[in-house]
Amino acid sequence: ELETNIKKAFEFSPYVLLEKAVTGRELEVSVYQYGDDIVATVPGEIVCPKGFYDYQEKYSKTSQTITHVVAPNVSTDIAQKLQKTCRQVFQLLKLKNLSRIDFFLEKSGAFYLNEINTFPGLTPISLFPQMLKNHGHDFSKYLVESINKDLKNSKRE
């Protein structure tokens, strides 16, 4: 029925997006400019016991979701491939300052880029600041330096 339903979808729009269903873990990598470097942290992971990370699970005080700043049981090889991919994506898409890049990781080791969040959460429970800290950078200092750098560059322009 796939072909029939794809044709039917084109009746509503000249553009149709097809996505492969991926069963696996969702990993997140914080990517940011630090001086002249593009830093990609080791992958983190959010594990939602209810199976779906909805608004309530994300923000409720009764959330059962577990946040891992470093995703457990991810091989060094996979982590390094994800980090390399993140740095490439950051450069190719001309991203600036900070972003969080999310992937799906299958048991086979194959991974798929899921989304790029160019303004990731910055709350105390958000992974971005926690991952930056885990990588050895002070988040407050990072923000001040980034703002000052952008102010300096805007004055030149």
Short mmCIF file of N, CA and C in Angstrom, two decimals:
data_model
loop_
_atom_site.label_atom_id
_atom_site.label_comp_id
_atom_site.label_asym_id
_atom_site.label_seq_id
_atom_site.Cartn_x
_atom_site.Cartn_y
_atom_site.Cartn_z
N GLU A 1 0.80 -1.20 0.00
CA GLU A 1 0.00 0.00 0.00
C GLU A 1 0.85 1.26 0.00
N LEU A 2 2.16 1.12 0.17
CA LEU A 2 3.03 2.29 0.27
C LEU A 2 2.96 3.15 -0.98
N GLU A 3 3.12 2.52 -2.15
CA GLU A 3 3.13 3.28 -3.40
C GLU A 3 1.80 4.02 -3.60
N THR A 4 0.71 3.38 -3.31
CA THR A 4 -0.61 4.00 -3.45
C THR A 4 -0.73 5.21 -2.54
N ASN A 5 -0.29 5.06 -1.30
CA ASN A 5 -0.40 6.16 -0.34
C ASN A 5 0.56 7.31 -0.64
N ILE A 6 1.69 7.02 -1.22
CA ILE A 6 2.61 8.09 -1.64
C ILE A 6 1.95 8.90 -2.76
N LYS A 7 1.40 8.22 -3.71
CA LYS A 7 0.70 8.92 -4.81
C LYS A 7 -0.44 9.76 -4.26
N LYS A 8 -1.17 9.23 -3.30
CA LYS A 8 -2.28 9.97 -2.70
C LYS A 8 -1.76 11.22 -1.99
N ALA A 9 -0.63 11.12 -1.32
CA ALA A 9 -0.05 12.27 -0.61
C ALA A 9 0.26 13.41 -1.59
N PHE A 10 0.71 13.06 -2.79
CA PHE A 10 1.02 14.09 -3.79
C PHE A 10 -0.23 14.81 -4.31
N GLU A 11 -1.39 14.29 -4.00
CA GLU A 11 -2.63 14.99 -4.36
C GLU A 11 -2.83 16.22 -3.48
N PHE A 12 -2.19 16.23 -2.32
CA PHE A 12 -2.35 17.34 -1.37
C PHE A 12 -1.22 18.37 -1.46
N SER A 13 -0.08 17.96 -1.98
CA SER A 13 1.07 18.86 -2.03
C SER A 13 2.06 18.36 -3.07
N PRO A 14 2.78 19.29 -3.69
CA PRO A 14 3.82 18.85 -4.64
C PRO A 14 5.07 18.32 -3.91
N TYR A 15 5.08 18.49 -2.60
CA TYR A 15 6.22 18.05 -1.79
C TYR A 15 5.76 17.03 -0.77
N VAL A 16 6.44 15.91 -0.72
CA VAL A 16 6.10 14.87 0.24
C VAL A 16 7.41 14.41 0.89
N LEU A 17 7.40 14.34 2.18
CA LEU A 17 8.57 13.91 2.93
C LEU A 17 8.35 12.49 3.41
N LEU A 18 9.28 11.62 3.07
CA LEU A 18 9.23 10.23 3.53
C LEU A 18 10.37 10.02 4.51
N GLU A 19 10.08 9.38 5.61
CA GLU A 19 11.11 9.12 6.61
C GLU A 19 11.16 7.63 6.90
N LYS A 20 12.35 7.13 7.04
CA LYS A 20 12.54 5.74 7.43
C LYS A 20 12.21 5.62 8.92
N ALA A 21 11.47 4.62 9.29
CA ALA A 21 11.21 4.36 10.70
C ALA A 21 12.49 3.78 11.30
N VAL A 22 12.98 4.42 12.34
CA VAL A 22 14.21 3.98 12.98
C VAL A 22 13.89 3.59 14.41
N THR A 23 14.24 2.37 14.76
CA THR A 23 14.08 1.91 16.13
C THR A 23 15.46 1.93 16.76
N GLY A 24 15.59 2.73 17.77
CA GLY A 24 16.90 2.81 18.42
C GLY A 24 16.91 3.88 19.48
N ARG A 25 18.09 4.21 19.89
CA ARG A 25 18.29 5.20 20.94
C ARG A 25 18.39 6.58 20.33
N GLU A 26 17.97 7.58 21.10
CA GLU A 26 18.16 8.95 20.66
C GLU A 26 19.32 9.54 21.46
N LEU A 27 20.36 9.92 20.73
CA LEU A 27 21.55 10.50 21.35
C LEU A 27 21.64 11.98 20.98
N GLU A 28 22.20 12.76 21.89
CA GLU A 28 22.33 14.19 21.68
C GLU A 28 23.79 14.59 21.86
N VAL A 29 24.25 15.50 21.00
CA VAL A 29 25.61 16.01 21.08
C VAL A 29 25.53 17.53 21.14
N SER A 30 26.20 18.12 22.12
CA SER A 30 26.29 19.57 22.18
C SER A 30 27.48 20.00 21.33
N VAL A 31 27.23 20.97 20.45
CA VAL A 31 28.26 21.45 19.54
C VAL A 31 28.32 22.96 19.69
N TYR A 32 29.54 23.48 19.87
CA TYR A 32 29.66 24.92 20.11
C TYR A 32 31.04 25.41 19.70
N GLN A 33 31.08 26.72 19.42
CA GLN A 33 32.35 27.36 19.09
C GLN A 33 33.01 27.78 20.40
N TYR A 34 34.27 27.41 20.55
CA TYR A 34 35.02 27.79 21.74
C TYR A 34 36.36 28.32 21.24
N GLY A 35 36.50 29.63 21.24
CA GLY A 35 37.67 30.23 20.60
C GLY A 35 37.59 29.97 19.11
N ASP A 36 38.64 29.40 18.55
CA ASP A 36 38.66 29.08 17.13
C ASP A 36 38.24 27.63 16.85
N ASP A 37 37.88 26.91 17.87
CA ASP A 37 37.54 25.49 17.72
C ASP A 37 36.03 25.27 17.67
N ILE A 38 35.64 24.22 16.96
CA ILE A 38 34.27 23.73 17.03
C ILE A 38 34.33 22.48 17.89
N VAL A 39 33.68 22.55 19.04
CA VAL A 39 33.71 21.47 20.01
C VAL A 39 32.44 20.64 19.87
N ALA A 40 32.60 19.34 19.85
CA ALA A 40 31.46 18.41 19.88
C ALA A 40 31.68 17.50 21.08
N THR A 41 30.74 17.51 21.99
CA THR A 41 30.87 16.72 23.21
C THR A 41 30.60 15.24 22.92
N VAL A 42 30.90 14.41 23.90
CA VAL A 42 30.50 13.01 23.78
C VAL A 42 28.98 12.97 23.84
N PRO A 43 28.36 11.98 23.22
CA PRO A 43 26.90 11.94 23.20
C PRO A 43 26.29 11.75 24.57
N GLY A 44 25.17 12.42 24.78
CA GLY A 44 24.34 12.23 25.96
C GLY A 44 23.07 11.54 25.53
N GLU A 45 22.23 11.21 26.51
CA GLU A 45 21.00 10.49 26.17
C GLU A 45 19.90 10.80 27.17
N ILE A 46 18.70 10.93 26.66
CA ILE A 46 17.52 11.07 27.51
C ILE A 46 16.73 9.78 27.38
N VAL A 47 16.46 9.14 28.51
CA VAL A 47 15.73 7.88 28.51
C VAL A 47 14.38 8.11 29.18
N CYS A 48 13.35 7.92 28.40
CA CYS A 48 11.98 8.13 28.88
C CYS A 48 11.30 6.78 29.09
N PRO A 49 11.08 6.39 30.33
CA PRO A 49 10.48 5.08 30.59
C PRO A 49 9.09 4.91 29.99
N LYS A 50 8.38 6.00 29.77
CA LYS A 50 7.04 5.92 29.20
C LYS A 50 7.09 5.69 27.70
N GLY A 51 8.28 5.78 27.11
CA GLY A 51 8.43 5.51 25.69
C GLY A 51 8.33 6.72 24.79
N PHE A 52 7.69 7.80 25.27
CA PHE A 52 7.56 8.99 24.43
C PHE A 52 7.87 10.21 25.28
N TYR A 53 8.79 11.02 24.81
CA TYR A 53 9.26 12.20 25.53
C TYR A 53 8.36 13.38 25.20
N ASP A 54 7.20 13.44 25.86
CA ASP A 54 6.25 14.50 25.59
C ASP A 54 6.50 15.71 26.50
N TYR A 55 5.65 16.69 26.39
CA TYR A 55 5.80 17.93 27.15
C TYR A 55 5.84 17.65 28.65
N GLN A 56 4.94 16.81 29.13
CA GLN A 56 4.89 16.50 30.56
C GLN A 56 6.18 15.85 31.03
N GLU A 57 6.68 14.90 30.25
CA GLU A 57 7.92 14.22 30.63
C GLU A 57 9.11 15.18 30.59
N LYS A 58 9.04 16.14 29.73
CA LYS A 58 10.15 17.08 29.58
C LYS A 58 10.18 18.11 30.71
N TYR A 59 9.02 18.61 31.12
CA TYR A 59 9.00 19.75 32.04
C TYR A 59 8.35 19.50 33.40
N SER A 60 7.66 18.40 33.57
CA SER A 60 6.95 18.14 34.83
C SER A 60 7.92 17.75 35.95
N LYS A 61 7.58 18.19 37.15
CA LYS A 61 8.38 17.81 38.33
C LYS A 61 8.21 16.33 38.67
N THR A 62 7.17 15.71 38.13
CA THR A 62 6.93 14.28 38.38
C THR A 62 7.47 13.40 37.24
N SER A 63 8.26 13.99 36.38
CA SER A 63 8.81 13.26 35.23
C SER A 63 9.63 12.05 35.69
N GLN A 64 9.50 10.97 34.95
CA GLN A 64 10.27 9.75 35.22
C GLN A 64 11.50 9.65 34.32
N THR A 65 11.69 10.65 33.47
CA THR A 65 12.77 10.64 32.49
C THR A 65 14.14 10.75 33.17
N ILE A 66 15.09 9.99 32.64
CA ILE A 66 16.46 9.99 33.16
C ILE A 66 17.35 10.67 32.12
N THR A 67 18.19 11.58 32.60
CA THR A 67 19.11 12.29 31.72
C THR A 67 20.53 11.80 31.97
N HIS A 68 21.17 11.32 30.91
CA HIS A 68 22.57 10.89 31.00
C HIS A 68 23.43 11.90 30.25
N VAL A 69 24.30 12.59 30.98
CA VAL A 69 25.19 13.56 30.34
C VAL A 69 26.14 12.83 29.40
N VAL A 70 26.51 11.63 29.77
CA VAL A 70 27.28 10.74 28.89
C VAL A 70 26.43 9.49 28.68
N ALA A 71 26.05 9.25 27.44
CA ALA A 71 25.21 8.09 27.14
C ALA A 71 25.93 6.80 27.50
N PRO A 72 25.29 5.94 28.28
CA PRO A 72 25.94 4.68 28.65
C PRO A 72 26.02 3.72 27.46
N ASN A 73 27.05 2.91 27.49
CA ASN A 73 27.22 1.82 26.51
C ASN A 73 27.26 2.29 25.06
N VAL A 74 27.88 3.42 24.82
CA VAL A 74 28.15 3.87 23.45
C VAL A 74 29.65 3.71 23.25
N SER A 75 30.03 2.95 22.25
CA SER A 75 31.45 2.68 22.03
C SER A 75 32.20 3.97 21.70
N THR A 76 33.47 3.98 21.97
CA THR A 76 34.32 5.13 21.64
C THR A 76 34.29 5.38 20.15
N ASP A 77 34.27 4.33 19.36
CA ASP A 77 34.23 4.46 17.91
C ASP A 77 32.97 5.20 17.45
N ILE A 78 31.81 4.79 17.95
CA ILE A 78 30.55 5.44 17.59
C ILE A 78 30.55 6.89 18.08
N ALA A 79 30.99 7.11 19.32
CA ALA A 79 31.03 8.48 19.87
C ALA A 79 31.89 9.39 19.00
N GLN A 80 33.05 8.90 18.58
CA GLN A 80 33.94 9.71 17.75
C GLN A 80 33.34 9.98 16.37
N LYS A 81 32.64 9.00 15.80
CA LYS A 81 31.98 9.21 14.51
C LYS A 81 30.88 10.26 14.63
N LEU A 82 30.13 10.20 15.71
CA LEU A 82 29.08 11.19 15.94
C LEU A 82 29.68 12.59 16.10
N GLN A 83 30.75 12.68 16.87
CA GLN A 83 31.40 13.98 17.08
C GLN A 83 31.93 14.55 15.76
N LYS A 84 32.57 13.71 14.97
CA LYS A 84 33.09 14.15 13.67
C LYS A 84 31.95 14.62 12.77
N THR A 85 30.88 13.85 12.74
CA THR A 85 29.71 14.22 11.93
C THR A 85 29.15 15.56 12.39
N CYS A 86 29.06 15.76 13.69
CA CYS A 86 28.54 17.02 14.24
C CYS A 86 29.39 18.21 13.82
N ARG A 87 30.69 18.08 13.90
CA ARG A 87 31.56 19.19 13.48
C ARG A 87 31.37 19.49 11.99
N GLN A 88 31.22 18.44 11.18
CA GLN A 88 31.00 18.64 9.74
C GLN A 88 29.65 19.33 9.48
N VAL A 89 28.61 18.87 10.15
CA VAL A 89 27.28 19.46 9.98
C VAL A 89 27.31 20.92 10.41
N PHE A 90 27.94 21.20 11.53
CA PHE A 90 28.04 22.57 12.06
C PHE A 90 28.67 23.49 11.01
N GLN A 91 29.76 23.02 10.38
CA GLN A 91 30.45 23.82 9.37
C GLN A 91 29.64 23.92 8.07
N LEU A 92 29.15 22.79 7.58
CA LEU A 92 28.43 22.78 6.30
C LEU A 92 27.16 23.63 6.33
N LEU A 93 26.48 23.64 7.45
CA LEU A 93 25.24 24.41 7.56
C LEU A 93 25.50 25.84 8.06
N LYS A 94 26.79 26.16 8.25
CA LYS A 94 27.20 27.49 8.69
C LYS A 94 26.50 27.89 10.00
N LEU A 95 26.45 26.93 10.93
CA LEU A 95 25.89 27.20 12.24
C LEU A 95 26.83 28.11 13.01
N LYS A 96 26.32 28.76 14.02
CA LYS A 96 27.10 29.74 14.76
C LYS A 96 26.86 29.57 16.25
N ASN A 97 27.87 29.73 17.01
CA ASN A 97 27.86 29.72 18.47
C ASN A 97 27.54 28.37 19.08
N LEU A 98 26.28 27.97 19.07
CA LEU A 98 25.95 26.72 19.75
C LEU A 98 24.76 26.03 19.09
N SER A 99 24.72 24.75 19.27
CA SER A 99 23.57 23.96 18.83
C SER A 99 23.64 22.59 19.49
N ARG A 100 22.54 21.91 19.42
CA ARG A 100 22.51 20.52 19.88
C ARG A 100 22.05 19.70 18.68
N ILE A 101 22.82 18.68 18.37
CA ILE A 101 22.52 17.86 17.21
C ILE A 101 22.14 16.46 17.71
N ASP A 102 20.95 16.02 17.31
CA ASP A 102 20.39 14.76 17.80
C ASP A 102 20.41 13.69 16.72
N PHE A 103 20.66 12.47 17.16
CA PHE A 103 20.75 11.32 16.26
C PHE A 103 19.92 10.17 16.78
N PHE A 104 19.55 9.28 15.87
CA PHE A 104 19.02 7.97 16.24
C PHE A 104 20.15 6.97 16.00
N LEU A 105 20.38 6.12 16.97
CA LEU A 105 21.41 5.08 16.87
C LEU A 105 20.74 3.72 16.91
N GLU A 106 20.92 2.94 15.82
CA GLU A 106 20.38 1.59 15.78
C GLU A 106 21.35 0.61 16.44
N LYS A 107 20.84 -0.55 16.80
CA LYS A 107 21.69 -1.58 17.42
C LYS A 107 22.85 -1.98 16.52
N SER A 108 22.66 -1.87 15.21
CA SER A 108 23.70 -2.24 14.25
C SER A 108 24.88 -1.27 14.27
N GLY A 109 24.68 -0.11 14.90
CA GLY A 109 25.73 0.92 14.91
C GLY A 109 25.48 2.01 13.88
N ALA A 110 24.49 1.80 13.01
CA ALA A 110 24.13 2.84 12.03
C ALA A 110 23.46 3.98 12.79
N PHE A 111 23.76 5.21 12.37
CA PHE A 111 23.10 6.34 13.01
C PHE A 111 22.57 7.30 11.96
N TYR A 112 21.53 8.03 12.36
CA TYR A 112 20.82 8.94 11.46
C TYR A 112 20.65 10.28 12.17
N LEU A 113 20.95 11.34 11.45
CA LEU A 113 20.72 12.67 12.00
C LEU A 113 19.22 12.88 12.13
N ASN A 114 18.76 13.24 13.32
CA ASN A 114 17.35 13.44 13.58
C ASN A 114 16.98 14.91 13.49
N GLU A 115 17.68 15.74 14.24
CA GLU A 115 17.35 17.16 14.21
C GLU A 115 18.54 17.99 14.69
N ILE A 116 18.50 19.25 14.29
CA ILE A 116 19.49 20.22 14.75
C ILE A 116 18.73 21.30 15.49
N ASN A 117 19.07 21.47 16.74
CA ASN A 117 18.43 22.48 17.56
C ASN A 117 19.41 23.63 17.72
N THR A 118 19.14 24.74 17.02
CA THR A 118 20.08 25.88 17.02
C THR A 118 19.92 26.77 18.24
N PHE A 119 18.94 26.48 19.06
CA PHE A 119 18.81 27.19 20.34
C PHE A 119 18.35 26.18 21.38
N PRO A 120 19.28 25.31 21.81
CA PRO A 120 18.91 24.24 22.73
C PRO A 120 18.51 24.78 24.10
N GLY A 121 17.84 23.93 24.86
CA GLY A 121 17.41 24.30 26.20
C GLY A 121 18.58 24.71 27.07
N LEU A 122 18.34 25.72 27.88
CA LEU A 122 19.40 26.22 28.75
C LEU A 122 18.94 26.26 30.20
N THR A 123 17.99 25.40 30.55
CA THR A 123 17.51 25.31 31.92
C THR A 123 18.47 24.44 32.73
N PRO A 124 18.34 24.44 34.04
CA PRO A 124 19.23 23.59 34.86
C PRO A 124 19.17 22.11 34.50
N ILE A 125 18.02 21.63 33.96
CA ILE A 125 17.94 20.21 33.60
C ILE A 125 18.30 19.95 32.15
N SER A 126 18.56 21.00 31.38
CA SER A 126 18.89 20.83 29.97
C SER A 126 20.25 20.17 29.80
N LEU A 127 20.36 19.35 28.77
CA LEU A 127 21.62 18.64 28.53
C LEU A 127 22.73 19.56 28.04
N PHE A 128 22.42 20.58 27.23
CA PHE A 128 23.49 21.38 26.64
C PHE A 128 24.46 21.93 27.70
N PRO A 129 24.01 22.68 28.71
CA PRO A 129 24.97 23.21 29.68
C PRO A 129 25.67 22.11 30.48
N GLN A 130 24.95 21.03 30.75
CA GLN A 130 25.56 19.93 31.51
C GLN A 130 26.67 19.25 30.69
N MET A 131 26.43 19.09 29.39
CA MET A 131 27.42 18.45 28.53
C MET A 131 28.64 19.35 28.34
N LEU A 132 28.41 20.65 28.23
CA LEU A 132 29.51 21.60 28.12
C LEU A 132 30.38 21.52 29.37
N LYS A 133 29.75 21.50 30.54
CA LYS A 133 30.48 21.39 31.80
C LYS A 133 31.26 20.07 31.86
N ASN A 134 30.61 18.99 31.46
CA ASN A 134 31.27 17.68 31.45
C ASN A 134 32.49 17.67 30.53
N HIS A 135 32.43 18.49 29.50
CA HIS A 135 33.55 18.59 28.55
C HIS A 135 34.68 19.47 29.10
N GLY A 136 34.44 20.11 30.25
CA GLY A 136 35.49 20.90 30.89
C GLY A 136 35.37 22.40 30.69
N HIS A 137 34.23 22.86 30.17
CA HIS A 137 34.04 24.29 29.96
C HIS A 137 32.98 24.84 30.91
N ASP A 138 33.22 26.02 31.42
CA ASP A 138 32.27 26.70 32.29
C ASP A 138 31.20 27.38 31.44
N PHE A 139 29.94 27.03 31.66
CA PHE A 139 28.86 27.52 30.82
C PHE A 139 28.70 29.04 30.92
N SER A 140 28.73 29.59 32.12
CA SER A 140 28.59 31.04 32.28
C SER A 140 29.72 31.78 31.57
N LYS A 141 30.93 31.30 31.75
CA LYS A 141 32.09 31.92 31.09
C LYS A 141 31.93 31.82 29.56
N TYR A 142 31.48 30.66 29.10
CA TYR A 142 31.27 30.47 27.67
C TYR A 142 30.28 31.49 27.12
N LEU A 143 29.15 31.68 27.81
CA LEU A 143 28.14 32.63 27.35
C LEU A 143 28.69 34.05 27.29
N VAL A 144 29.40 34.48 28.34
CA VAL A 144 29.97 35.83 28.39
C VAL A 144 30.95 36.02 27.24
N GLU A 145 31.83 35.05 27.03
CA GLU A 145 32.82 35.16 25.94
C GLU A 145 32.14 35.19 24.57
N SER A 146 31.09 34.38 24.39
CA SER A 146 30.38 34.36 23.10
C SER A 146 29.69 35.69 22.83
N ILE A 147 29.04 36.24 23.85
CA ILE A 147 28.36 37.53 23.69
C ILE A 147 29.37 38.62 23.39
N ASN A 148 30.46 38.65 24.14
CA ASN A 148 31.48 39.68 23.92
C ASN A 148 32.09 39.57 22.52
N LYS A 149 32.34 38.35 22.07
CA LYS A 149 32.89 38.13 20.72
C LYS A 149 31.94 38.66 19.66
N ASP A 150 30.64 38.35 19.81
CA ASP A 150 29.65 38.81 18.83
C ASP A 150 29.50 40.33 18.86
N LEU A 151 29.55 40.93 20.05
CA LEU A 151 29.47 42.39 20.15
C LEU A 151 30.66 43.05 19.47
N LYS A 152 31.83 42.48 19.70
CA LYS A 152 33.04 43.00 19.07
C LYS A 152 32.95 42.89 17.55
N ASN A 153 32.48 41.74 17.05
CA ASN A 153 32.35 41.55 15.61
C ASN A 153 31.30 42.47 15.00
N SER A 154 30.20 42.72 15.74
CA SER A 154 29.14 43.59 15.20
C SER A 154 29.62 45.04 15.12
N LYS A 155 30.50 45.46 16.02
CA LYS A 155 31.04 46.83 15.97
C LYS A 155 31.93 47.02 14.76
N ARG A 156 32.63 45.96 14.33
CA ARG A 156 33.48 46.02 13.15
C ARG A 156 32.66 46.18 11.89
N GLU A 157 31.50 45.55 11.88
CA GLU A 157 30.63 45.58 10.70
C GLU A 157 29.94 46.90 10.60
#
